[in-house]
């Protein structure tokens, strides 16, 4: 009982802070699923005689070949088209028919495959305030839906109010399967046994929510820097020190008024007012983390975190070469060829669709070359995740349906997201396309 009370209190306090931070830093977006985030630097030749590895779809078909739910309805609560941070006709749950758009059609196909395998009917329950609907439903015990898709920060707050089922207690969901985001599972499992929200291939705004670094290729070439940035990333040598070296050497006064401003001059780098928070993850730091015993531990007062914050403060405030402020002004200056590096979530790439000059996309740099991986901020406000209300009448059956949707998503939704929407329509060169696996693998979730 004491542990449960502590969990509730700590969750409530921390997620209120998280919600405030995410709101301030997400002005204008799957955890990346495990397979999409793999480092595929090495290539392997597979002989014609070698049996192909089973896909997620193969695995789930075999696992649930004997299931037949006799047309049961599976009701998913979530944002309406254009709600959340979606595009006007976009949602992550359900579409009535195909329309030729790759991602739209992938969601439709995922649902049809699930319905056909399990003999169920997927029904959306659309509302732009799903958490309020969830809370009211639980309080009135009306069981009006089976699972909910909502913002990560809002969902965690709801878990603190004892309104969600522990996903680890649902035997039909194996959180180690490749179609679930291992970053979410690892960072949000409490006491090594309690997990209240989950993401994966089934949704993709958790991928859109990861921070990336955009750079103006023309400005970079004109400056004559010696580095091949893409190769630095591949070699694991893309570091904060190299990044700051270029930023400090680029910023300059164009109009000769002896001051640098975002609307008239050149900047090496721009970010918004949560810049220091965004960058602690480059150095393997967090403000809070779940320790080995599964208990939330505050890190913000530890010496290693303070040292990193001090380093970042010097760069952002004392170098006088970085613009920290309005996202729109930053994006406009970037598109007008007056900013070398711009940071934003990967989902914000659509804002650069009309940029004339070519730009590249990189993961955020490592704090130190010795680190094993690149690390990046993820917005808890843009990230969407699934949860089960405590009123769910048949959690085991709902677990089967949700995991089937997520498995089929790996071969439909994720393929459309990476191969078509980002790589073909928005990413402008093959090098940047290769960077996506590093970007999606760099996600760091923080309580």
PDB file of N, CA, C and O in Angstrom, residues 251-305:
ATOM      1  N   UNK A 251      27.963  32.167 -36.982  1.00  0.00           N
ATOM      2  CA  UNK A 251      27.097  33.300 -36.666  1.00  0.00           C
ATOM      3  C   UNK A 251      27.795  34.628 -36.939  1.00  0.00           C
ATOM      4  O   UNK A 251      28.941  34.839 -36.538  1.00  0.00           O
ATOM      5  N   UNK A 252      27.085  35.544 -37.617  1.00  0.00           N
ATOM      6  CA  UNK A 252      27.673  36.864 -37.878  1.00  0.00           C
ATOM      7  C   UNK A 252      26.606  37.913 -38.200  1.00  0.00           C
ATOM      8  O   UNK A 252      25.501  37.588 -38.621  1.00  0.00           O
ATOM      9  N   UNK A 253      27.025  39.156 -38.037  1.00  0.00           N
ATOM     10  CA  UNK A 253      26.177  40.326 -38.248  1.00  0.00           C
ATOM     11  C   UNK A 253      26.176  40.680 -39.740  1.00  0.00           C
ATOM     12  O   UNK A 253      27.196  41.102 -40.283  1.00  0.00           O
ATOM     13  N   UNK A 254      25.044  40.533 -40.407  1.00  0.00           N
ATOM     14  CA  UNK A 254      24.973  40.828 -41.838  1.00  0.00           C
ATOM     15  C   UNK A 254      24.703  42.290 -42.132  1.00  0.00           C
ATOM     16  O   UNK A 254      25.226  42.837 -43.106  1.00  0.00           O
ATOM     17  N   UNK A 255      23.868  42.928 -41.311  1.00  0.00           N
ATOM     18  CA  UNK A 255      23.465  44.307 -41.631  1.00  0.00           C
ATOM     19  C   UNK A 255      24.347  45.365 -40.976  1.00  0.00           C
ATOM     20  O   UNK A 255      24.103  46.565 -41.129  1.00  0.00           O
ATOM     21  N   UNK A 256      25.360  44.952 -40.244  1.00  0.00           N
ATOM     22  CA  UNK A 256      26.330  45.895 -39.707  1.00  0.00           C
ATOM     23  C   UNK A 256      25.833  46.784 -38.597  1.00  0.00           C
ATOM     24  O   UNK A 256      26.421  47.849 -38.352  1.00  0.00           O
ATOM     25  N   UNK A 257      24.783  46.348 -37.866  1.00  0.00           N
ATOM     26  CA  UNK A 257      24.265  47.201 -36.798  1.00  0.00           C
ATOM     27  C   UNK A 257      24.846  46.819 -35.437  1.00  0.00           C
ATOM     28  O   UNK A 257      24.353  47.251 -34.392  1.00  0.00           O
ATOM     29  N   UNK A 258      25.878  45.968 -35.454  1.00  0.00           N
ATOM     30  CA  UNK A 258      26.603  45.562 -34.246  1.00  0.00           C
ATOM     31  C   UNK A 258      25.766  44.724 -33.281  1.00  0.00           C
ATOM     32  O   UNK A 258      26.094  44.625 -32.095  1.00  0.00           O
ATOM     33  N   UNK A 259      24.714  44.132 -33.769  1.00  0.00           N
ATOM     34  CA  UNK A 259      23.954  43.188 -32.959  1.00  0.00           C
ATOM     35  C   UNK A 259      23.414  42.091 -33.878  1.00  0.00           C
ATOM     36  O   UNK A 259      23.261  42.288 -35.083  1.00  0.00           O
ATOM     37  N   UNK A 260      23.170  40.930 -33.269  1.00  0.00           N
ATOM     38  CA  UNK A 260      22.693  39.789 -34.034  1.00  0.00           C
ATOM     39  C   UNK A 260      21.212  39.575 -33.731  1.00  0.00           C
ATOM     40  O   UNK A 260      20.827  39.460 -32.564  1.00  0.00           O
ATOM     41  N   UNK A 261      20.373  39.564 -34.766  1.00  0.00           N
ATOM     42  CA  UNK A 261      18.956  39.278 -34.561  1.00  0.00           C
ATOM     43  C   UNK A 261      18.468  38.297 -35.610  1.00  0.00           C
ATOM     44  O   UNK A 261      19.002  38.223 -36.722  1.00  0.00           O
ATOM     45  N   UNK A 262      17.434  37.544 -35.260  1.00  0.00           N
ATOM     46  CA  UNK A 262      16.982  36.423 -36.062  1.00  0.00           C
ATOM     47  C   UNK A 262      16.373  36.857 -37.391  1.00  0.00           C
ATOM     48  O   UNK A 262      16.336  36.079 -38.354  1.00  0.00           O
ATOM     49  N   UNK A 263      15.898  38.069 -37.497  1.00  0.00           N
ATOM     50  CA  UNK A 263      15.213  38.493 -38.708  1.00  0.00           C
ATOM     51  C   UNK A 263      16.144  39.100 -39.748  1.00  0.00           C
ATOM     52  O   UNK A 263      15.728  39.335 -40.881  1.00  0.00           O
ATOM     53  N   UNK A 264      17.420  39.330 -39.387  1.00  0.00           N
ATOM     54  CA  UNK A 264      18.307  40.000 -40.341  1.00  0.00           C
ATOM     55  C   UNK A 264      19.684  39.369 -40.495  1.00  0.00           C
ATOM     56  O   UNK A 264      20.350  39.609 -41.506  1.00  0.00           O
ATOM     57  N   UNK A 265      20.115  38.593 -39.543  1.00  0.00           N
ATOM     58  CA  UNK A 265      21.504  38.139 -39.536  1.00  0.00           C
ATOM     59  C   UNK A 265      21.628  36.620 -39.666  1.00  0.00           C
ATOM     60  O   UNK A 265      20.639  35.898 -39.747  1.00  0.00           O
ATOM     61  N   UNK A 266      22.876  36.149 -39.694  1.00  0.00           N
ATOM     62  CA  UNK A 266      23.166  34.726 -39.813  1.00  0.00           C
ATOM     63  C   UNK A 266      23.344  34.099 -38.438  1.00  0.00           C
ATOM     64  O   UNK A 266      24.048  34.655 -37.590  1.00  0.00           O
ATOM     65  N   UNK A 267      22.717  32.945 -38.242  1.00  0.00           N
ATOM     66  CA  UNK A 267      22.877  32.200 -37.001  1.00  0.00           C
ATOM     67  C   UNK A 267      23.403  30.803 -37.297  1.00  0.00           C
ATOM     68  O   UNK A 267      22.982  30.157 -38.266  1.00  0.00           O
ATOM     69  N   UNK A 268      24.296  30.359 -36.423  1.00  0.00           N
ATOM     70  CA  UNK A 268      24.783  29.003 -36.555  1.00  0.00           C
ATOM     71  C   UNK A 268      23.758  27.985 -36.104  1.00  0.00           C
ATOM     72  O   UNK A 268      23.719  26.858 -36.611  1.00  0.00           O
ATOM     73  N   UNK A 269      22.869  28.392 -35.166  1.00  0.00           N
ATOM     74  CA  UNK A 269      21.951  27.408 -34.588  1.00  0.00           C
ATOM     75  C   UNK A 269      20.766  28.115 -33.965  1.00  0.00           C
ATOM     76  O   UNK A 269      20.905  29.198 -33.384  1.00  0.00           O
ATOM     77  N   UNK A 270      19.584  27.502 -34.070  1.00  0.00           N
ATOM     78  CA  UNK A 270      18.398  28.025 -33.400  1.00  0.00           C
ATOM     79  C   UNK A 270      17.658  26.891 -32.697  1.00  0.00           C
ATOM     80  O   UNK A 270      17.651  25.746 -33.137  1.00  0.00           O
ATOM     81  N   UNK A 271      17.020  27.243 -31.587  1.00  0.00           N
ATOM     82  CA  UNK A 271      16.193  26.307 -30.820  1.00  0.00           C
ATOM     83  C   UNK A 271      15.159  27.143 -30.084  1.00  0.00           C
ATOM     84  O   UNK A 271      15.186  28.380 -30.142  1.00  0.00           O
ATOM     85  N   UNK A 272      14.217  26.489 -29.388  1.00  0.00           N
ATOM     86  CA  UNK A 272      13.251  27.266 -28.633  1.00  0.00           C
ATOM     87  C   UNK A 272      13.664  27.368 -27.169  1.00  0.00           C
ATOM     88  O   UNK A 272      14.765  26.958 -26.791  1.00  0.00           O
ATOM     89  N   UNK A 273      12.784  27.893 -26.347  1.00  0.00           N
ATOM     90  CA  UNK A 273      13.185  28.262 -24.990  1.00  0.00           C
ATOM     91  C   UNK A 273      13.441  27.078 -24.069  1.00  0.00           C
ATOM     92  O   UNK A 273      13.889  27.262 -22.944  1.00  0.00           O
ATOM     93  N   UNK A 274      13.159  25.862 -24.524  1.00  0.00           N
ATOM     94  CA  UNK A 274      13.468  24.670 -23.726  1.00  0.00           C
ATOM     95  C   UNK A 274      14.787  24.042 -24.165  1.00  0.00           C
ATOM     96  O   UNK A 274      15.013  22.850 -23.982  1.00  0.00           O
ATOM     97  N   UNK A 275      15.688  24.855 -24.720  1.00  0.00           N
ATOM     98  CA  UNK A 275      16.907  24.338 -25.356  1.00  0.00           C
ATOM     99  C   UNK A 275      17.768  23.493 -24.413  1.00  0.00           C
ATOM    100  O   UNK A 275      18.239  22.421 -24.797  1.00  0.00           O
ATOM    101  N   UNK A 276      17.998  23.977 -23.194  1.00  0.00           N
ATOM    102  CA  UNK A 276      18.866  23.213 -22.288  1.00  0.00           C
ATOM    103  C   UNK A 276      18.227  21.875 -21.947  1.00  0.00           C
ATOM    104  O   UNK A 276      18.896  20.834 -21.940  1.00  0.00           O
ATOM    105  N   UNK A 277      16.933  21.880 -21.700  1.00  0.00           N
ATOM    106  CA  UNK A 277      16.228  20.617 -21.450  1.00  0.00           C
ATOM    107  C   UNK A 277      16.357  19.680 -22.643  1.00  0.00           C
ATOM    108  O   UNK A 277      16.552  18.475 -22.496  1.00  0.00           O
ATOM    109  N   UNK A 278      16.271  20.224 -23.848  1.00  0.00           N
ATOM    110  CA  UNK A 278      16.380  19.402 -25.055  1.00  0.00           C
ATOM    111  C   UNK A 278      17.732  18.706 -25.163  1.00  0.00           C
ATOM    112  O   UNK A 278      17.822  17.618 -25.726  1.00  0.00           O
ATOM    113  N   UNK A 279      18.773  19.323 -24.650  1.00  0.00           N
ATOM    114  CA  UNK A 279      20.131  18.855 -24.936  1.00  0.00           C
ATOM    115  C   UNK A 279      20.779  18.019 -23.838  1.00  0.00           C
ATOM    116  O   UNK A 279      21.862  17.477 -24.054  1.00  0.00           O
ATOM    117  N   UNK A 280      20.148  17.882 -22.694  1.00  0.00           N
ATOM    118  CA  UNK A 280      20.779  17.054 -21.656  1.00  0.00           C
ATOM    119  C   UNK A 280      20.856  15.593 -22.091  1.00  0.00           C
ATOM    120  O   UNK A 280      21.741  14.846 -21.657  1.00  0.00           O
ATOM    121  N   UNK A 281      19.963  15.193 -22.989  1.00  0.00           N
ATOM    122  CA  UNK A 281      19.907  13.793 -23.421  1.00  0.00           C
ATOM    123  C   UNK A 281      21.077  13.426 -24.325  1.00  0.00           C
ATOM    124  O   UNK A 281      21.404  12.245 -24.474  1.00  0.00           O
ATOM    125  N   UNK A 282      21.712  14.427 -24.913  1.00  0.00           N
ATOM    126  CA  UNK A 282      22.909  14.179 -25.720  1.00  0.00           C
ATOM    127  C   UNK A 282      24.016  13.595 -24.856  1.00  0.00           C
ATOM    128  O   UNK A 282      24.889  12.873 -25.355  1.00  0.00           O
ATOM    129  N   UNK A 283      23.970  13.893 -23.561  1.00  0.00           N
ATOM    130  CA  UNK A 283      25.034  13.502 -22.629  1.00  0.00           C
ATOM    131  C   UNK A 283      24.601  12.348 -21.714  1.00  0.00           C
ATOM    132  O   UNK A 283      25.168  12.156 -20.645  1.00  0.00           O
ATOM    133  N   UNK A 284      23.573  11.619 -22.131  1.00  0.00           N
ATOM    134  CA  UNK A 284      23.047  10.488 -21.364  1.00  0.00           C
ATOM    135  C   UNK A 284      22.508  10.914 -20.003  1.00  0.00           C
ATOM    136  O   UNK A 284      22.546  10.157 -19.027  1.00  0.00           O
ATOM    137  N   UNK A 285      21.993  12.117 -19.931  1.00  0.00           N
ATOM    138  CA  UNK A 285      21.382  12.598 -18.699  1.00  0.00           C
ATOM    139  C   UNK A 285      19.862  12.634 -18.853  1.00  0.00           C
ATOM    140  O   UNK A 285      19.328  12.689 -19.958  1.00  0.00           O
ATOM    141  N   UNK A 286      19.175  12.601 -17.735  1.00  0.00           N
ATOM    142  CA  UNK A 286      17.730  12.789 -17.660  1.00  0.00           C
ATOM    143  C   UNK A 286      17.446  13.618 -16.413  1.00  0.00           C
ATOM    144  O   UNK A 286      18.262  13.697 -15.506  1.00  0.00           O
ATOM    145  N   UNK A 287      16.254  14.197 -16.361  1.00  0.00           N
ATOM    146  CA  UNK A 287      15.853  14.866 -15.136  1.00  0.00           C
ATOM    147  C   UNK A 287      15.342  13.856 -14.110  1.00  0.00           C
ATOM    148  O   UNK A 287      15.438  14.066 -12.912  1.00  0.00           O
ATOM    149  N   UNK A 288      14.793  12.749 -14.609  1.00  0.00           N
ATOM    150  CA  UNK A 288      14.345  11.668 -13.715  1.00  0.00           C
ATOM    151  C   UNK A 288      14.431  10.366 -14.483  1.00  0.00           C
ATOM    152  O   UNK A 288      14.291  10.329 -15.700  1.00  0.00           O
ATOM    153  N   UNK A 289      14.665   9.261 -13.756  1.00  0.00           N
ATOM    154  CA  UNK A 289      14.767   7.965 -14.412  1.00  0.00           C
ATOM    155  C   UNK A 289      14.286   6.879 -13.462  1.00  0.00           C
ATOM    156  O   UNK A 289      14.188   7.074 -12.245  1.00  0.00           O
ATOM    157  N   UNK A 290      13.975   5.732 -14.052  1.00  0.00           N
ATOM    158  CA  UNK A 290      13.626   4.565 -13.253  1.00  0.00           C
ATOM    159  C   UNK A 290      14.901   3.775 -13.002  1.00  0.00           C
ATOM    160  O   UNK A 290      15.599   3.384 -13.936  1.00  0.00           O
ATOM    161  N   UNK A 291      15.240   3.556 -11.727  1.00  0.00           N
ATOM    162  CA  UNK A 291      16.503   2.888 -11.411  1.00  0.00           C
ATOM    163  C   UNK A 291      16.356   1.366 -11.528  1.00  0.00           C
ATOM    164  O   UNK A 291      15.322   0.845 -11.954  1.00  0.00           O
ATOM    165  N   UNK A 292      17.397   0.633 -11.143  1.00  0.00           N
ATOM    166  CA  UNK A 292      17.416  -0.819 -11.320  1.00  0.00           C
ATOM    167  C   UNK A 292      16.320  -1.534 -10.537  1.00  0.00           C
ATOM    168  O   UNK A 292      15.893  -2.627 -10.902  1.00  0.00           O
ATOM    169  N   UNK A 293      15.866  -0.932  -9.468  1.00  0.00           N
ATOM    170  CA  UNK A 293      14.797  -1.537  -8.676  1.00  0.00           C
ATOM    171  C   UNK A 293      13.413  -1.122  -9.159  1.00  0.00           C
ATOM    172  O   UNK A 293      12.410  -1.541  -8.576  1.00  0.00           O
ATOM    173  N   UNK A 294      13.376  -0.287 -10.207  1.00  0.00           N
ATOM    174  CA  UNK A 294      12.100   0.117 -10.765  1.00  0.00           C
ATOM    175  C   UNK A 294      11.457   1.298 -10.085  1.00  0.00           C
ATOM    176  O   UNK A 294      10.263   1.546 -10.244  1.00  0.00           O
ATOM    177  N   UNK A 295      12.235   2.061  -9.342  1.00  0.00           N
ATOM    178  CA  UNK A 295      11.717   3.231  -8.627  1.00  0.00           C
ATOM    179  C   UNK A 295      12.202   4.510  -9.312  1.00  0.00           C
ATOM    180  O   UNK A 295      13.352   4.608  -9.743  1.00  0.00           O
ATOM    181  N   UNK A 296      11.316   5.499  -9.411  1.00  0.00           N
ATOM    182  CA  UNK A 296      11.685   6.772 -10.033  1.00  0.00           C
ATOM    183  C   UNK A 296      12.695   7.504  -9.161  1.00  0.00           C
ATOM    184  O   UNK A 296      12.501   7.658  -7.951  1.00  0.00           O
ATOM    185  N   UNK A 297      13.769   7.958  -9.794  1.00  0.00           N
ATOM    186  CA  UNK A 297      14.823   8.683  -9.076  1.00  0.00           C
ATOM    187  C   UNK A 297      15.064  10.019  -9.776  1.00  0.00           C
ATOM    188  O   UNK A 297      15.253  10.070 -10.982  1.00  0.00           O
ATOM    189  N   UNK A 298      15.061  11.098  -9.010  1.00  0.00           N
ATOM    190  CA  UNK A 298      15.326  12.423  -9.557  1.00  0.00           C
ATOM    191  C   UNK A 298      16.826  12.596  -9.771  1.00  0.00           C
ATOM    192  O   UNK A 298      17.622  12.327  -8.873  1.00  0.00           O
ATOM    193  N   UNK A 299      17.221  13.032 -10.973  1.00  0.00           N
ATOM    194  CA  UNK A 299      18.640  13.186 -11.289  1.00  0.00           C
ATOM    195  C   UNK A 299      19.074  14.643 -11.397  1.00  0.00           C
ATOM    196  O   UNK A 299      20.265  14.936 -11.506  1.00  0.00           O
ATOM    197  N   UNK A 300      18.127  15.548 -11.392  1.00  0.00           N
ATOM    198  CA  UNK A 300      18.445  16.943 -11.681  1.00  0.00           C
ATOM    199  C   UNK A 300      19.433  17.590 -10.732  1.00  0.00           C
ATOM    200  O   UNK A 300      20.060  18.595 -11.067  1.00  0.00           O
ATOM    201  N   UNK A 301      19.603  17.028  -9.518  1.00  0.00           N
ATOM    202  CA  UNK A 301      20.524  17.632  -8.555  1.00  0.00           C
ATOM    203  C   UNK A 301      21.844  16.876  -8.470  1.00  0.00           C
ATOM    204  O   UNK A 301      22.696  17.215  -7.645  1.00  0.00           O
ATOM    205  N   UNK A 302      22.029  15.842  -9.302  1.00  0.00           N
ATOM    206  CA  UNK A 302      23.274  15.089  -9.260  1.00  0.00           C
ATOM    207  C   UNK A 302      24.396  15.856  -9.967  1.00  0.00           C
ATOM    208  O   UNK A 302      24.154  16.634 -10.892  1.00  0.00           O
ATOM    209  N   UNK A 303      25.614  15.599  -9.549  1.00  0.00           N
ATOM    210  CA  UNK A 303      26.755  16.356 -10.068  1.00  0.00           C
ATOM    211  C   UNK A 303      26.904  16.208 -11.580  1.00  0.00           C
ATOM    212  O   UNK A 303      27.183  17.187 -12.273  1.00  0.00           O
ATOM    213  N   UNK A 304      26.712  14.999 -12.104  1.00  0.00           N
ATOM    214  CA  UNK A 304      26.876  14.802 -13.542  1.00  0.00           C
ATOM    215  C   UNK A 304      25.868  15.625 -14.334  1.00  0.00           C
ATOM    216  O   UNK A 304      26.202  16.210 -15.374  1.00  0.00           O
ATOM    217  N   UNK A 305      24.640  15.699 -13.832  1.00  0.00           N
ATOM    218  CA  UNK A 305      23.611  16.480 -14.516  1.00  0.00           C
ATOM    219  C   UNK A 305      23.919  17.968 -14.425  1.00  0.00           C
ATOM    220  O   UNK A 305      23.791  18.706 -15.417  1.00  0.00           O
TER     221      UNK A 305
END
